[in-house]
Coordinates of C-alpha atoms in Angstrom, one line a residue:
M22 CA 0.1 3.0 3.9
K23 CA -3.0 3.3 6.1
M24 CA -3.2 1.0 9.1
N25 CA -6.5 -0.5 10.4
P26 CA -7.4 -2.4 13.6
L27 CA -7.9 -6.1 13.0
G28 CA -11.2 -6.8 14.8
R29 CA -10.8 -6.8 18.5
T30 CA -7.3 -8.3 18.5
G31 CA -5.4 -5.1 19.2
L32 CA -3.3 -5.6 16.1
S33 CA -3.0 -3.0 13.4
V34 CA -2.7 -4.2 9.8
S35 CA -2.0 -2.5 6.6
E36 CA -5.0 -1.8 4.5
L37 CA -3.4 -4.0 1.8
C38 CA -2.4 -7.6 2.5
L39 CA 0.0 -9.6 0.4
G40 CA -1.6 -12.8 -0.7
T41 CA 0.7 -15.8 -1.4
M42 CA -1.4 -18.4 -3.1
T43 CA 0.8 -18.4 -6.2
F44 CA 4.0 -18.8 -4.3
G45 CA 5.6 -22.0 -5.5
T46 CA 3.6 -22.4 -8.8
Q47 CA 3.1 -19.3 -10.9
T48 CA 5.6 -17.3 -8.7
D49 CA 8.9 -19.0 -8.0
E50 CA 10.7 -18.6 -4.7
A51 CA 13.1 -15.8 -5.8
E52 CA 10.2 -13.8 -7.1
A53 CA 8.2 -14.5 -4.0
H54 CA 10.9 -13.3 -1.7
A55 CA 11.4 -10.2 -3.8
Q56 CA 7.7 -9.5 -3.4
M57 CA 7.9 -9.8 0.3
D58 CA 10.8 -7.3 0.3
R59 CA 9.0 -4.8 -1.9
A60 CA 5.7 -5.1 0.1
L61 CA 7.5 -4.4 3.3
E62 CA 9.2 -1.3 1.8
A63 CA 5.8 -0.1 0.8
G64 CA 4.4 -0.3 4.3
I65 CA 2.6 -3.6 4.1
N66 CA 2.8 -5.7 7.3
F67 CA 0.2 -8.4 6.7
L68 CA 0.7 -11.8 4.9
D69 CA -2.0 -14.3 4.1
C70 CA -1.2 -18.0 3.4
A71 CA -2.9 -21.4 3.8
E72 CA -1.7 -25.0 4.4
M73 CA -3.0 -26.1 1.0
Y74 CA -1.3 -23.3 -1.1
P75 CA -0.1 -22.9 -3.8
V76 CA -2.9 -23.0 -6.3
N77 CA -3.1 -22.8 -10.1
P78 CA -2.7 -25.8 -10.1
M79 CA -3.7 -27.1 -6.7
T80 CA -2.3 -30.5 -6.0
A81 CA -1.6 -32.8 -3.1
E82 CA 2.1 -32.8 -4.1
T83 CA 2.4 -29.0 -3.6
V84 CA 0.5 -28.7 -0.3
G85 CA 2.4 -26.5 2.1
L86 CA 4.9 -25.2 -0.4
S87 CA 3.8 -21.5 -0.1
E88 CA 4.2 -21.7 3.7
E89 CA 7.7 -23.2 3.2
I90 CA 8.7 -20.3 0.9
L91 CA 7.6 -17.8 3.6
G92 CA 9.5 -19.8 6.2
R93 CA 12.7 -19.7 4.3
W94 CA 12.4 -15.9 3.9
F95 CA 11.9 -15.6 7.7
A96 CA 14.9 -17.8 8.4
R97 CA 17.1 -16.0 5.9
T98 CA 16.3 -12.5 6.8
G99 CA 15.5 -12.8 10.5
R100 CA 12.6 -10.3 10.0
R101 CA 9.6 -12.5 11.0
D102 CA 8.6 -10.0 13.6
E103 CA 7.9 -7.4 10.9
W104 CA 5.0 -9.3 9.6
I105 CA 1.5 -10.2 10.9
V106 CA 1.2 -13.7 9.5
A107 CA -2.2 -15.4 8.7
T108 CA -2.6 -18.9 7.5
K109 CA -5.5 -21.4 7.2
H110 CA -6.7 -24.9 8.1
S111 CA -8.4 -26.5 5.1
G112 CA -12.0 -27.6 5.4
A113 CA -13.5 -30.9 4.4
G114 CA -12.6 -32.2 0.9
S115 CA -9.4 -30.2 0.3
V116 CA -6.3 -31.6 -1.3
A117 CA -4.6 -31.3 2.1
R118 CA -4.5 -34.3 4.4
G119 CA -6.6 -36.5 2.1
G120 CA -9.6 -34.2 2.4
E121 CA -9.8 -34.6 6.2
P122 CA -12.4 -32.2 7.8
I123 CA -11.7 -29.6 10.5
S124 CA -11.9 -31.2 14.0
A125 CA -10.5 -30.8 17.5
D126 CA -8.1 -33.6 16.6
S127 CA -6.9 -32.0 13.3
I128 CA -6.3 -28.5 14.7
P129 CA -3.1 -29.1 16.8
R130 CA -1.6 -31.3 14.1
C131 CA -2.3 -28.7 11.4
I132 CA -0.9 -25.9 13.5
E133 CA 2.3 -27.8 14.2
A134 CA 2.8 -28.6 10.5
S135 CA 2.2 -24.9 9.6
L136 CA 4.6 -23.7 12.3
K137 CA 7.3 -26.1 11.0
R138 CA 6.8 -25.0 7.4
L139 CA 6.7 -21.3 8.3
Q140 CA 9.8 -21.7 10.6
T141 CA 8.1 -19.6 13.3
D142 CA 6.9 -20.2 16.9
V143 CA 3.5 -18.5 16.5
I144 CA 0.8 -17.8 13.9
D145 CA -0.8 -14.4 14.4
L146 CA -4.2 -15.2 12.8
Y147 CA -5.3 -18.8 12.4
Q148 CA -8.3 -19.2 10.1
F149 CA -10.6 -22.0 9.1
H150 CA -10.5 -22.0 5.3
W151 CA -14.2 -23.0 4.8
P152 CA -16.8 -24.7 7.1
N153 CA -17.2 -28.5 7.0
R154 CA -20.9 -28.0 6.5
G155 CA -20.3 -26.2 3.1
S156 CA -20.5 -22.6 2.0
Y157 CA -22.3 -20.1 -0.1
M158 CA -18.9 -19.0 -1.4
F159 CA -17.1 -20.3 -4.6
R160 CA -20.1 -19.4 -6.8
K161 CA -22.3 -21.8 -4.8
N162 CA -24.6 -18.9 -3.7
W163 CA -26.8 -19.8 -6.6
S164 CA -27.5 -23.3 -5.3
F165 CA -26.2 -23.9 -1.8
D166 CA -29.0 -25.5 0.3
P167 CA -28.6 -25.5 4.1
S168 CA -31.8 -27.4 4.8
G169 CA -30.0 -30.7 5.2
Q170 CA -27.7 -29.5 7.9
D171 CA -27.5 -31.1 11.3
R172 CA -27.6 -28.1 13.7
A173 CA -26.8 -30.2 16.8
E174 CA -23.7 -31.6 15.1
T175 CA -22.6 -28.2 13.9
V176 CA -22.9 -26.8 17.4
R177 CA -21.0 -29.7 18.9
H178 CA -18.3 -29.3 16.3
M179 CA -18.0 -25.6 17.2
H180 CA -17.7 -26.4 20.9
D181 CA -15.0 -28.9 20.3
C182 CA -13.0 -26.8 17.9
L183 CA -13.1 -23.7 20.1
G184 CA -11.8 -25.8 23.0
A185 CA -8.9 -27.0 20.8
L186 CA -8.2 -23.5 19.6
Q187 CA -8.2 -22.1 23.2
R188 CA -5.6 -24.8 24.1
E189 CA -3.4 -23.6 21.3
V190 CA -3.8 -19.9 22.4
E191 CA -2.7 -21.0 25.9
R192 CA 0.2 -23.0 24.4
G193 CA 1.3 -19.9 22.5
T194 CA 1.1 -21.4 19.0
I195 CA -1.6 -19.1 17.7
R196 CA -2.7 -15.6 18.8
H197 CA -6.1 -15.0 17.2
F198 CA -8.8 -16.9 15.3
G199 CA -10.5 -16.1 12.1
L200 CA -13.0 -17.6 9.7
S201 CA -13.1 -17.8 5.9
N202 CA -15.9 -18.4 3.4
E203 CA -18.4 -18.2 6.2
S204 CA -22.0 -17.0 6.5
A205 CA -23.6 -14.5 8.9
W206 CA -25.3 -17.4 10.8
G207 CA -22.1 -19.4 11.1
T208 CA -20.1 -16.4 12.3
A209 CA -22.8 -15.5 14.8
M210 CA -22.8 -19.1 16.2
W211 CA -19.0 -19.1 16.6
L212 CA -19.2 -15.8 18.5
R213 CA -22.1 -17.0 20.6
I214 CA -20.5 -20.3 21.7
A215 CA -17.2 -18.6 22.4
E216 CA -18.9 -16.0 24.6
E217 CA -21.0 -18.6 26.4
K218 CA -18.6 -21.5 26.8
G219 CA -15.1 -20.0 26.2
G220 CA -12.7 -20.0 23.4
P221 CA -11.2 -17.3 21.1
L222 CA -13.7 -14.9 19.7
V223 CA -13.8 -14.6 15.9
A224 CA -11.5 -11.7 14.9
S225 CA -12.1 -11.7 11.1
I226 CA -13.8 -13.3 8.1
Q227 CA -12.0 -13.8 4.8
N228 CA -14.6 -14.0 2.1
E229 CA -14.5 -13.1 -1.6
Y230 CA -15.4 -9.4 -1.9
S231 CA -15.0 -7.1 -4.8
L232 CA -16.9 -4.7 -7.1
M233 CA -18.2 -7.8 -8.8
C234 CA -19.0 -9.9 -5.7
R235 CA -20.7 -7.9 -3.0
L236 CA -22.4 -10.7 -1.0
A237 CA -21.0 -9.3 2.2
D238 CA -22.9 -6.0 1.9
T239 CA -26.1 -7.2 3.5
D240 CA -26.5 -9.3 6.6
L241 CA -22.8 -10.1 7.1
A242 CA -21.9 -6.4 7.0
E243 CA -24.3 -5.7 9.9
L244 CA -22.9 -8.6 11.9
M245 CA -19.3 -7.5 11.3
V246 CA -19.9 -3.9 12.3
N247 CA -21.9 -4.7 15.5
E248 CA -19.6 -7.6 16.6
D249 CA -16.3 -5.9 15.8
V250 CA -15.3 -8.6 13.2
S251 CA -13.2 -7.4 10.3
L252 CA -13.6 -8.5 6.7
L253 CA -10.5 -9.6 4.9
P254 CA -11.6 -9.5 1.2
F255 CA -10.0 -12.0 -1.2
S256 CA -10.1 -11.6 -5.0
P257 CA -10.7 -7.8 -4.8
L258 CA -9.8 -7.8 -8.5
A259 CA -12.3 -10.6 -9.2
A260 CA -9.5 -13.1 -10.0
G261 CA -8.0 -10.6 -12.5
L262 CA -11.2 -9.8 -14.4
L263 CA -11.2 -6.2 -13.1
T264 CA -7.8 -5.5 -14.6
G265 CA -9.4 -5.8 -18.0
K266 CA -6.8 -8.2 -19.2
Y267 CA -9.4 -10.8 -20.3
Q268 CA -11.7 -8.4 -22.2
D269 CA -12.5 -8.9 -25.9
G270 CA -11.5 -12.6 -25.8
A271 CA -7.9 -11.9 -24.6
L272 CA -6.1 -14.8 -22.9
P273 CA -2.6 -13.8 -21.7
E274 CA -0.2 -16.6 -21.6
G275 CA 0.4 -17.9 -18.0
S276 CA -2.6 -16.1 -16.7
R277 CA -5.0 -17.6 -14.2
M278 CA -7.7 -18.1 -16.9
A279 CA -5.2 -19.7 -19.2
L280 CA -4.4 -22.2 -16.4
N281 CA -7.9 -23.0 -15.1
G282 CA -10.3 -22.1 -17.9
D283 CA -13.3 -20.4 -16.4
L284 CA -11.7 -18.6 -13.4
G285 CA -13.5 -20.9 -11.0
G286 CA -16.9 -20.2 -12.5
R287 CA -16.4 -16.4 -12.8
K288 CA -16.1 -16.3 -16.6
G289 CA -19.2 -15.4 -18.6
P290 CA -20.8 -12.7 -20.7
R291 CA -22.3 -10.8 -17.8
A292 CA -18.9 -10.6 -16.1
F293 CA -17.3 -9.0 -19.1
E294 CA -20.1 -6.5 -19.4
A295 CA -19.7 -5.6 -15.7
V296 CA -15.9 -5.1 -16.2
A297 CA -16.6 -2.8 -19.1
A298 CA -19.0 -0.7 -16.9
Y299 CA -16.4 -0.4 -14.2
H300 CA -13.7 0.5 -16.7
K301 CA -16.0 3.2 -18.1
V302 CA -16.3 4.7 -14.6
A303 CA -12.5 4.6 -14.1
A304 CA -12.0 6.4 -17.5
E305 CA -14.6 9.1 -16.6
F306 CA -12.8 9.8 -13.3
G307 CA -9.3 9.5 -14.7
I308 CA -8.2 6.7 -12.4
D309 CA -6.4 3.4 -13.1
P310 CA -9.2 0.7 -12.8
V311 CA -6.9 -1.6 -10.9
H312 CA -6.2 1.0 -8.3
M313 CA -9.9 2.0 -8.2
A314 CA -11.0 -1.6 -7.5
L315 CA -8.4 -2.4 -5.0
A316 CA -8.8 0.9 -3.0
W317 CA -12.6 0.5 -3.1
S318 CA -12.4 -3.0 -1.5
A319 CA -9.9 -1.8 1.2
R320 CA -11.9 1.3 2.2
R321 CA -15.2 -0.3 2.9
P322 CA -16.3 0.5 6.5
F323 CA -16.1 -3.2 7.7
V324 CA -12.8 -4.0 6.0
A325 CA -9.5 -4.3 7.8
S326 CA -7.2 -5.3 5.0
S327 CA -7.8 -6.3 1.3
I328 CA -5.8 -9.4 0.2
F329 CA -4.3 -9.1 -3.3
G330 CA -2.0 -11.4 -5.2
A331 CA 0.6 -10.6 -7.7
T332 CA 2.2 -13.3 -9.9
T333 CA 5.2 -11.0 -10.7
L334 CA 7.1 -8.2 -9.1
A335 CA 6.0 -5.9 -12.0
Q336 CA 2.3 -6.7 -11.1
L337 CA 3.0 -5.9 -7.5
D338 CA 4.6 -2.5 -8.5
H339 CA 1.4 -1.7 -10.5
L340 CA -0.9 -2.6 -7.6
L341 CA 0.9 -0.8 -4.7
P342 CA -0.1 2.8 -5.7
A343 CA -3.7 1.9 -4.9
A344 CA -2.8 2.8 -1.3
E345 CA -2.3 6.4 -2.3
V346 CA -5.4 7.0 -4.4
T347 CA -8.5 9.0 -3.2
L348 CA -12.0 7.8 -4.1
S349 CA -14.4 10.7 -4.2
D350 CA -18.0 10.4 -3.1
E351 CA -19.0 11.0 -6.7
L352 CA -16.8 8.1 -7.9
I353 CA -18.2 5.8 -5.2
S354 CA -21.7 6.7 -6.3
A355 CA -20.9 5.9 -9.9
L356 CA -19.5 2.5 -8.8
D357 CA -22.7 1.8 -6.9
A358 CA -24.7 2.7 -10.0
A359 CA -22.7 0.3 -12.0
H360 CA -23.2 -2.4 -9.4
K361 CA -27.0 -1.9 -9.5
A362 CA -26.9 -2.3 -13.3
H363 CA -24.6 -5.4 -13.1
P364 CA -25.3 -7.2 -9.8
M365 CA -23.5 -10.4 -9.0
P366 CA -22.4 -11.2 -12.6
Y367 CA -21.1 -14.6 -11.6

């Protein structure tokens, strides 16, 4: 398993990260713990969670359950130190805490709650799940309008939150700070204010990124490379679309599409056409399309670790060999050509 630096933190993370958003709903606790065992055996040392997980469905009643499942594994095995653990503070409007936005007041309370659920003394990477002001992510890139934002309020919010985060770093409850579902401007402002006024520098950005969603390839990529901020792609398999399991009208029982209908706005004719194009490339080069898609997302020059999720242990076993595949220059060129023919299909 290849290891990569996580931004400027000094930490080394495996190029694949075990996502846990199904732990407690689609994936029961025994299966989740088995996945953690198997991932460690494969050389994965990075876990990603969030206070509001699990999802599919996402309800106020299940908030925190995924963290609790991780915590019980840590307590039972005594192997917490073998993992770099990331979790997230929900943004405004989530099912957690009645939709309370991120604030200097909410940060210490949320950290304490996550620490308790995780049964640990420290969170290695603490991330803001999405900004209070909104985001281009979640298929809102087609319509998100920042013209109504209050810049002064956003800057004040960043000042206050960085102060609260720095107090937590000094207290020893968190080690590093990351963003999620952020823009190039937002990330640049977090960095600028931290450098000018103090507070932890942004180490990473967790945004959706896959062969089918390449928003990060332009301005954000330049920022990440120059500012030593790592991308942590989520949905590298496009919520399962790139596996091909939904092609030709298929709807596997218990799958994400069966549970939420349109895959959060990803389902549509152009999406299936794009999947077919990528599967054609995989066939031409004799590579499993799942391994191809996951390895591609993990090997991009600004990526530290690609976050994948597996509902079952069998799915995890299918995904893990992605770490061993080689993507030739010819294959990557063919993927770029498919992207140009099928840009942003959702």
